[in-house]
mmCIF file of C-alpha atoms and ligand atoms in Angstrom:
data_model
loop_
_atom_site.group_PDB
_atom_site.id
_atom_site.type_symbol
_atom_site.label_atom_id
_atom_site.label_comp_id
_atom_site.label_asym_id
_atom_site.label_seq_id
_atom_site.Cartn_x
_atom_site.Cartn_y
_atom_site.Cartn_z
ATOM 1 C CA MET A 1243 -261.967 -69.324 -147.525
ATOM 2 C CA LYS A 1244 -264.606 -71.927 -148.339
ATOM 3 C CA GLY A 1245 -267.499 -70.645 -146.230
ATOM 4 C CA CYS A 1246 -269.409 -67.386 -146.351
ATOM 5 C CA PHE A 1247 -268.778 -64.745 -143.685
ATOM 6 C CA VAL A 1248 -271.711 -62.409 -143.071
ATOM 7 C CA THR A 1249 -271.676 -59.571 -140.540
ATOM 8 C CA PHE A 1250 -274.410 -57.276 -139.216
ATOM 9 C CA GLU A 1251 -273.608 -53.707 -138.249
ATOM 10 C CA GLY A 1252 -275.325 -50.564 -137.054
ATOM 11 C CA ILE A 1253 -275.821 -48.398 -133.979
ATOM 12 C CA ASP A 1254 -277.337 -49.857 -130.809
ATOM 13 C CA GLY A 1255 -281.033 -50.540 -131.362
ATOM 14 C CA ALA A 1256 -280.815 -50.565 -135.172
ATOM 15 C CA GLY A 1257 -282.248 -54.093 -135.411
ATOM 16 C CA LYS A 1258 -279.153 -56.259 -135.884
ATOM 17 C CA SER A 1259 -279.963 -59.011 -133.407
ATOM 18 C CA THR A 1260 -283.561 -59.288 -134.624
ATOM 19 C CA HIS A 1261 -282.450 -59.859 -138.191
ATOM 20 C CA VAL A 1262 -279.395 -61.971 -137.354
ATOM 21 C CA ALA A 1263 -281.781 -64.474 -135.750
ATOM 22 C CA GLN A 1264 -284.086 -64.490 -138.783
ATOM 23 C CA SER A 1265 -281.222 -64.839 -141.258
ATOM 24 C CA ILE A 1266 -279.791 -67.782 -139.335
ATOM 25 C CA ASP A 1267 -283.178 -69.530 -139.370
ATOM 26 C CA TRP A 1268 -283.481 -68.865 -143.100
ATOM 27 C CA LEU A 1269 -280.025 -70.325 -143.868
ATOM 28 C CA ARG A 1270 -280.481 -73.362 -141.614
ATOM 29 C CA ALA A 1271 -283.872 -74.101 -143.158
ATOM 30 C CA ARG A 1272 -282.019 -74.396 -146.477
ATOM 31 C CA GLY A 1273 -279.629 -76.971 -145.045
ATOM 32 C CA HIS A 1274 -276.588 -74.763 -144.453
ATOM 33 C CA GLU A 1275 -274.336 -75.216 -141.442
ATOM 34 C CA VAL A 1276 -274.283 -71.845 -139.649
ATOM 35 C CA LEU A 1277 -272.036 -70.582 -136.872
ATOM 36 C CA ALA A 1278 -274.146 -67.921 -135.135
ATOM 37 C CA THR A 1279 -271.921 -65.621 -133.140
ATOM 38 C CA ARG A 1280 -271.296 -62.073 -131.952
ATOM 39 C CA GLU A 1281 -268.641 -59.497 -131.099
ATOM 40 C CA PRO A 1282 -267.172 -58.636 -128.796
ATOM 41 C CA GLY A 1283 -267.496 -62.257 -127.698
ATOM 42 C CA GLY A 1284 -268.033 -65.610 -129.336
ATOM 43 C CA THR A 1285 -265.579 -67.587 -127.171
ATOM 44 C CA GLU A 1286 -265.314 -68.011 -123.416
ATOM 45 C CA LEU A 1287 -262.323 -65.668 -123.254
ATOM 46 C CA ALA A 1288 -263.828 -63.094 -125.603
ATOM 47 C CA GLU A 1289 -267.136 -63.115 -123.691
ATOM 48 C CA ALA A 1290 -265.175 -62.359 -120.512
ATOM 49 C CA LEU A 1291 -263.499 -59.454 -122.312
ATOM 50 C CA ARG A 1292 -266.954 -58.313 -123.493
ATOM 51 C CA GLU A 1293 -268.115 -58.008 -119.889
ATOM 52 C CA LEU A 1294 -265.121 -55.779 -119.115
ATOM 53 C CA LEU A 1295 -265.619 -53.704 -122.280
ATOM 54 C CA LEU A 1296 -269.304 -53.098 -121.615
ATOM 55 C CA HIS A 1297 -269.106 -52.355 -117.902
ATOM 56 C CA ARG A 1298 -265.645 -51.275 -116.666
ATOM 57 C CA PRO A 1299 -264.298 -47.758 -117.122
ATOM 58 C CA MET A 1300 -261.147 -47.739 -119.294
ATOM 59 C CA SER A 1301 -259.174 -45.532 -121.631
ATOM 60 C CA LEU A 1302 -259.761 -45.524 -125.384
ATOM 61 C CA GLU A 1303 -256.378 -47.209 -125.960
ATOM 62 C CA THR A 1304 -257.249 -50.057 -123.605
ATOM 63 C CA GLU A 1305 -260.710 -50.392 -125.175
ATOM 64 C CA LEU A 1306 -259.246 -50.582 -128.664
ATOM 65 C CA MET A 1307 -256.714 -53.267 -127.729
ATOM 66 C CA LEU A 1308 -259.300 -55.311 -125.831
ATOM 67 C CA VAL A 1309 -261.733 -55.402 -128.767
ATOM 68 C CA PHE A 1310 -258.971 -56.673 -131.020
ATOM 69 C CA ALA A 1311 -257.732 -59.175 -128.409
ATOM 70 C CA ALA A 1312 -261.271 -60.573 -128.159
ATOM 71 C CA ARG A 1313 -261.505 -60.651 -131.960
ATOM 72 C CA ARG A 1314 -258.248 -62.548 -132.337
ATOM 73 C CA ASP A 1315 -259.399 -65.293 -129.969
ATOM 74 C CA HIS A 1316 -262.767 -65.456 -131.738
ATOM 75 C CA LEU A 1317 -261.115 -65.744 -135.161
ATOM 76 C CA GLU A 1318 -258.617 -68.406 -134.097
ATOM 77 C CA ARG A 1319 -261.010 -70.636 -132.234
ATOM 78 C CA ARG A 1320 -264.313 -70.275 -134.031
ATOM 79 C CA ILE A 1321 -264.578 -68.104 -137.147
ATOM 80 C CA LEU A 1322 -261.612 -69.389 -139.163
ATOM 81 C CA PRO A 1323 -262.231 -73.111 -138.420
ATOM 82 C CA ALA A 1324 -265.906 -72.700 -139.413
ATOM 83 C CA LEU A 1325 -265.050 -70.923 -142.674
ATOM 84 C CA GLU A 1326 -262.376 -73.534 -143.390
ATOM 85 C CA ARG A 1327 -264.903 -76.366 -143.198
ATOM 86 C CA GLY A 1328 -267.285 -74.490 -145.480
ATOM 87 C CA ALA A 1329 -269.831 -73.298 -142.909
ATOM 88 C CA TRP A 1330 -271.584 -69.952 -142.944
ATOM 89 C CA VAL A 1331 -270.525 -67.565 -140.198
ATOM 90 C CA VAL A 1332 -273.147 -65.019 -139.197
ATOM 91 C CA CYS A 1333 -271.703 -62.494 -136.771
ATOM 92 C CA ASP A 1334 -273.473 -59.678 -134.892
ATOM 93 C CA ARG A 1335 -270.791 -56.925 -135.244
ATOM 94 C CA PHE A 1336 -267.169 -57.221 -136.433
ATOM 95 C CA THR A 1337 -264.331 -54.807 -137.282
ATOM 96 C CA ASP A 1338 -266.599 -52.190 -138.913
ATOM 97 C CA SER A 1339 -267.927 -51.658 -135.374
ATOM 98 C CA THR A 1340 -264.395 -50.799 -134.243
ATOM 99 C CA TRP A 1341 -264.042 -48.249 -137.044
ATOM 100 C CA ALA A 1342 -267.449 -46.763 -136.209
ATOM 101 C CA TYR A 1343 -267.373 -46.821 -132.370
ATOM 102 C CA GLN A 1344 -263.737 -46.546 -131.313
ATOM 103 C CA GLY A 1345 -262.783 -44.619 -134.484
ATOM 104 C CA ALA A 1346 -265.585 -42.241 -135.507
ATOM 105 C CA GLY A 1347 -267.376 -42.317 -132.139
ATOM 106 C CA ARG A 1348 -264.465 -41.979 -129.716
ATOM 107 C CA GLY A 1349 -261.735 -40.584 -131.956
ATOM 108 C CA ALA A 1350 -259.167 -43.407 -132.182
ATOM 109 C CA ALA A 1351 -256.665 -42.689 -134.968
ATOM 110 C CA ALA A 1352 -257.379 -44.454 -138.259
ATOM 111 C CA GLU A 1353 -253.727 -45.593 -138.618
ATOM 112 C CA ARG A 1354 -253.931 -47.402 -135.284
ATOM 113 C CA ILE A 1355 -257.139 -49.195 -136.168
ATOM 114 C CA ALA A 1356 -255.792 -50.106 -139.616
ATOM 115 C CA TRP A 1357 -252.594 -51.478 -138.089
ATOM 116 C CA LEU A 1358 -254.432 -53.597 -135.520
ATOM 117 C CA GLU A 1359 -256.882 -54.781 -138.151
ATOM 118 C CA SER A 1360 -254.168 -56.020 -140.478
ATOM 119 C CA TRP A 1361 -252.251 -57.608 -137.589
ATOM 120 C CA VAL A 1362 -255.311 -59.400 -136.197
ATOM 121 C CA HIS A 1363 -257.008 -60.528 -139.383
ATOM 122 C CA GLY A 1364 -254.671 -59.894 -142.275
ATOM 123 C CA ALA A 1365 -256.580 -59.660 -145.523
ATOM 124 C CA LEU A 1366 -259.683 -61.435 -144.188
ATOM 125 C CA GLN A 1367 -262.861 -59.387 -144.555
ATOM 126 C CA PRO A 1368 -266.502 -60.445 -144.357
ATOM 127 C CA THR A 1369 -268.009 -61.687 -147.625
ATOM 128 C CA ARG A 1370 -271.019 -59.458 -146.966
ATOM 129 C CA THR A 1371 -271.847 -56.836 -144.344
ATOM 130 C CA TYR A 1372 -275.359 -55.554 -143.708
ATOM 131 C CA TRP A 1373 -275.345 -52.077 -142.275
ATOM 132 C CA PHE A 1374 -278.629 -51.268 -140.549
ATOM 133 C CA ASP A 1375 -278.967 -47.548 -140.934
ATOM 134 C CA VAL A 1376 -281.469 -45.764 -138.695
ATOM 135 C CA GLU A 1377 -281.761 -42.302 -137.204
ATOM 136 C CA PRO A 1378 -280.121 -42.256 -133.746
ATOM 137 C CA GLU A 1379 -283.446 -40.996 -132.323
ATOM 138 C CA VAL A 1380 -285.306 -44.046 -133.684
ATOM 139 C CA ALA A 1381 -282.658 -46.414 -132.318
ATOM 140 C CA ALA A 1382 -282.797 -44.707 -128.903
ATOM 141 C CA ARG A 1383 -286.593 -45.143 -128.796
ATOM 142 C CA ARG A 1384 -286.243 -48.825 -129.654
ATOM 143 C CA ARG A 1385 -283.642 -49.306 -126.916
ATOM 144 C CA SER A 1386 -285.566 -47.504 -124.223
ATOM 145 C CA GLY A 1387 -287.273 -49.782 -121.772
ATOM 146 C CA SER A 1388 -284.944 -52.697 -122.423
ATOM 147 C CA ARG A 1389 -282.302 -53.698 -119.867
ATOM 148 C CA ALA A 1390 -279.980 -51.169 -118.158
ATOM 149 C CA SER A 1391 -277.632 -49.381 -120.581
ATOM 150 C CA ASP A 1392 -274.005 -50.462 -120.944
ATOM 151 C CA ARG A 1393 -270.967 -48.164 -121.503
ATOM 152 C CA PHE A 1394 -271.852 -47.730 -125.178
ATOM 153 C CA GLU A 1395 -275.645 -47.556 -124.975
ATOM 154 C CA SER A 1396 -275.458 -44.821 -122.353
ATOM 155 C CA GLU A 1397 -273.610 -42.459 -124.715
ATOM 156 C CA ASP A 1398 -275.500 -39.377 -125.925
ATOM 157 C CA ILE A 1399 -277.180 -38.819 -129.280
ATOM 158 C CA GLU A 1400 -274.146 -36.916 -130.653
ATOM 159 C CA PHE A 1401 -271.996 -39.998 -130.107
ATOM 160 C CA PHE A 1402 -274.424 -42.119 -132.129
ATOM 161 C CA ARG A 1403 -274.476 -39.478 -134.893
ATOM 162 C CA ARG A 1404 -270.692 -39.804 -135.176
ATOM 163 C CA VAL A 1405 -270.893 -43.600 -135.114
ATOM 164 C CA ARG A 1406 -273.509 -43.507 -137.875
ATOM 165 C CA ASP A 1407 -271.247 -41.205 -139.935
ATOM 166 C CA GLY A 1408 -268.450 -43.708 -139.376
ATOM 167 C CA TYR A 1409 -270.601 -46.478 -140.844
ATOM 168 C CA ARG A 1410 -271.569 -44.215 -143.741
ATOM 169 C CA GLN A 1411 -267.885 -43.693 -144.573
ATOM 170 C CA ARG A 1412 -267.144 -47.416 -144.340
ATOM 171 C CA ALA A 1413 -270.041 -48.193 -146.686
ATOM 172 C CA ALA A 1414 -268.923 -45.535 -149.189
ATOM 173 C CA ALA A 1415 -265.372 -46.926 -149.180
ATOM 174 C CA ASP A 1416 -266.408 -50.548 -149.771
ATOM 175 C CA PRO A 1417 -269.763 -50.604 -151.579
ATOM 176 C CA ALA A 1418 -269.223 -54.123 -152.971
ATOM 177 C CA ARG A 1419 -269.133 -55.612 -149.459
ATOM 178 C CA ILE A 1420 -271.258 -53.317 -147.312
ATOM 179 C CA VAL A 1421 -274.958 -53.176 -148.115
ATOM 180 C CA ARG A 1422 -276.951 -50.384 -146.516
ATOM 181 C CA ILE A 1423 -280.287 -51.562 -145.202
ATOM 182 C CA ASP A 1424 -282.875 -48.939 -144.346
ATOM 183 C CA GLY A 1425 -283.510 -50.041 -140.778
ATOM 184 C CA SER A 1426 -286.538 -47.793 -140.390
ATOM 185 C CA GLY A 1427 -288.612 -50.234 -142.454
ATOM 186 C CA SER A 1428 -290.810 -52.799 -140.739
ATOM 187 C CA VAL A 1429 -289.302 -56.071 -139.530
ATOM 188 C CA ASP A 1430 -290.963 -57.909 -142.448
ATOM 189 C CA GLU A 1431 -289.750 -55.407 -145.058
ATOM 190 C CA VAL A 1432 -286.176 -55.697 -143.793
ATOM 191 C CA ARG A 1433 -286.411 -59.504 -143.639
ATOM 192 C CA GLU A 1434 -287.461 -59.691 -147.316
ATOM 193 C CA ILE A 1435 -284.553 -57.513 -148.434
ATOM 194 C CA LEU A 1436 -282.107 -59.671 -146.468
ATOM 195 C CA GLU A 1437 -283.475 -62.962 -147.752
ATOM 196 C CA GLU A 1438 -283.204 -61.756 -151.322
ATOM 197 C CA ASP A 1439 -279.560 -60.847 -150.854
ATOM 198 C CA LEU A 1440 -278.739 -64.040 -148.917
ATOM 199 C CA ALA A 1441 -280.254 -66.068 -151.763
ATOM 200 C CA ARG A 1442 -277.915 -64.249 -154.135
ATOM 201 C CA LEU A 1443 -274.923 -64.971 -151.894
ATOM 202 C CA CYS A 1444 -275.923 -68.652 -151.668
ATOM 203 C CA SER A 1445 -275.825 -68.963 -155.432
ATOM 204 C CA ILE A 1446 -272.333 -67.478 -155.828
HETATM 205 N N1 ATP B 2065 -287.289 -53.153 -138.529
HETATM 206 C C1 ATP B 2065 -287.724 -52.921 -137.279
HETATM 207 N N2 ATP B 2065 -288.807 -52.158 -137.087
HETATM 208 C C2 ATP B 2065 -289.245 -51.903 -135.845
HETATM 209 N N3 ATP B 2065 -288.678 -52.369 -134.713
HETATM 210 C C3 ATP B 2065 -287.607 -53.145 -134.844
HETATM 211 C C4 ATP B 2065 -287.064 -53.459 -136.138
HETATM 212 N N4 ATP B 2065 -285.976 -54.240 -135.952
HETATM 213 C C5 ATP B 2065 -285.852 -54.391 -134.623
HETATM 214 N N5 ATP B 2065 -286.835 -53.761 -133.964
HETATM 215 C C6 ATP B 2065 -287.020 -53.678 -132.512
HETATM 216 O O1 ATP B 2065 -286.066 -52.749 -132.023
HETATM 217 C C7 ATP B 2065 -285.491 -53.204 -130.809
HETATM 218 C C8 ATP B 2065 -283.984 -53.282 -130.985
HETATM 219 O O2 ATP B 2065 -283.689 -54.285 -131.953
HETATM 220 P P1 ATP B 2065 -282.385 -55.213 -131.835
HETATM 221 O O3 ATP B 2065 -282.220 -55.673 -130.423
HETATM 222 O O4 ATP B 2065 -282.500 -56.233 -132.904
HETATM 223 O O5 ATP B 2065 -281.269 -54.132 -132.186
HETATM 224 P P2 ATP B 2065 -279.707 -54.285 -132.126
HETATM 225 O O6 ATP B 2065 -279.217 -53.534 -133.307
HETATM 226 O O7 ATP B 2065 -279.323 -55.692 -132.006
HETATM 227 O O8 ATP B 2065 -279.357 -53.502 -130.812
HETATM 228 P P3 ATP B 2065 -278.052 -53.674 -129.874
HETATM 229 O O9 ATP B 2065 -276.901 -53.124 -130.652
HETATM 230 O O10 ATP B 2065 -278.391 -52.825 -128.675
HETATM 231 O O11 ATP B 2065 -277.912 -55.126 -129.562
HETATM 232 C C9 ATP B 2065 -286.138 -54.543 -130.491
HETATM 233 O O12 ATP B 2065 -287.154 -54.303 -129.562
HETATM 234 C C10 ATP B 2065 -286.708 -55.002 -131.818
HETATM 235 O O13 ATP B 2065 -287.854 -55.789 -131.665
HETATM 236 MG MG1 MG B 2066 -278.201 -56.701 -130.525
#
């Protein structure tokens, strides 16, 4: 893998999209080619699957397979070619979201997620993952007032507590990759922390 694969994670309203946009601007201003993308989504097919995932009722098994189907298309068509040509890939959510939402949040078995993960992306993992950690109450306040809630955003606070615990476990298991960012800081405080770490990644 020649390029650098950076993912942003956290519960809904944690601040991912805000800081994805800033990080992309920062990298592009330094002359890097950046593929800015998101999950579920990132290709025409995967965006269509996203619409189903966010708005149609379905079982947990179906949900789990659809997120990985979308991911496979995204990897094949966009992420892997970009990394191969040496570009940066900055992605709003990736497989840690599946562990946190479908796993910790909804109770999908770890063996199933692990099996699908290794089938769909083999040994590939992000170079760096920023986990935006905020209290579920803070995230809910930030979300309120924005557009109508989707199937995930309309879950209760207990669901988001489990999802947050899921992220906590992921971060504890892979501290070299997953960096916890205190998402309760101001936008400028968080931006400075990210830029410092991105500068480090750029020099590797
Ligand atoms: N560090 C921050 N401090 C205060 N407010 C913030 C911060 N980061 C983001 N916000 C605000 O919180 C709201 C949610 O942020 P954002 O949309 O970036 O979250 P998200 O994690 O992408 O959410 P979702 O998962 O629903 O897409 C926005 O109104 C944004 O301006
Ligand atoms: Mg977002």
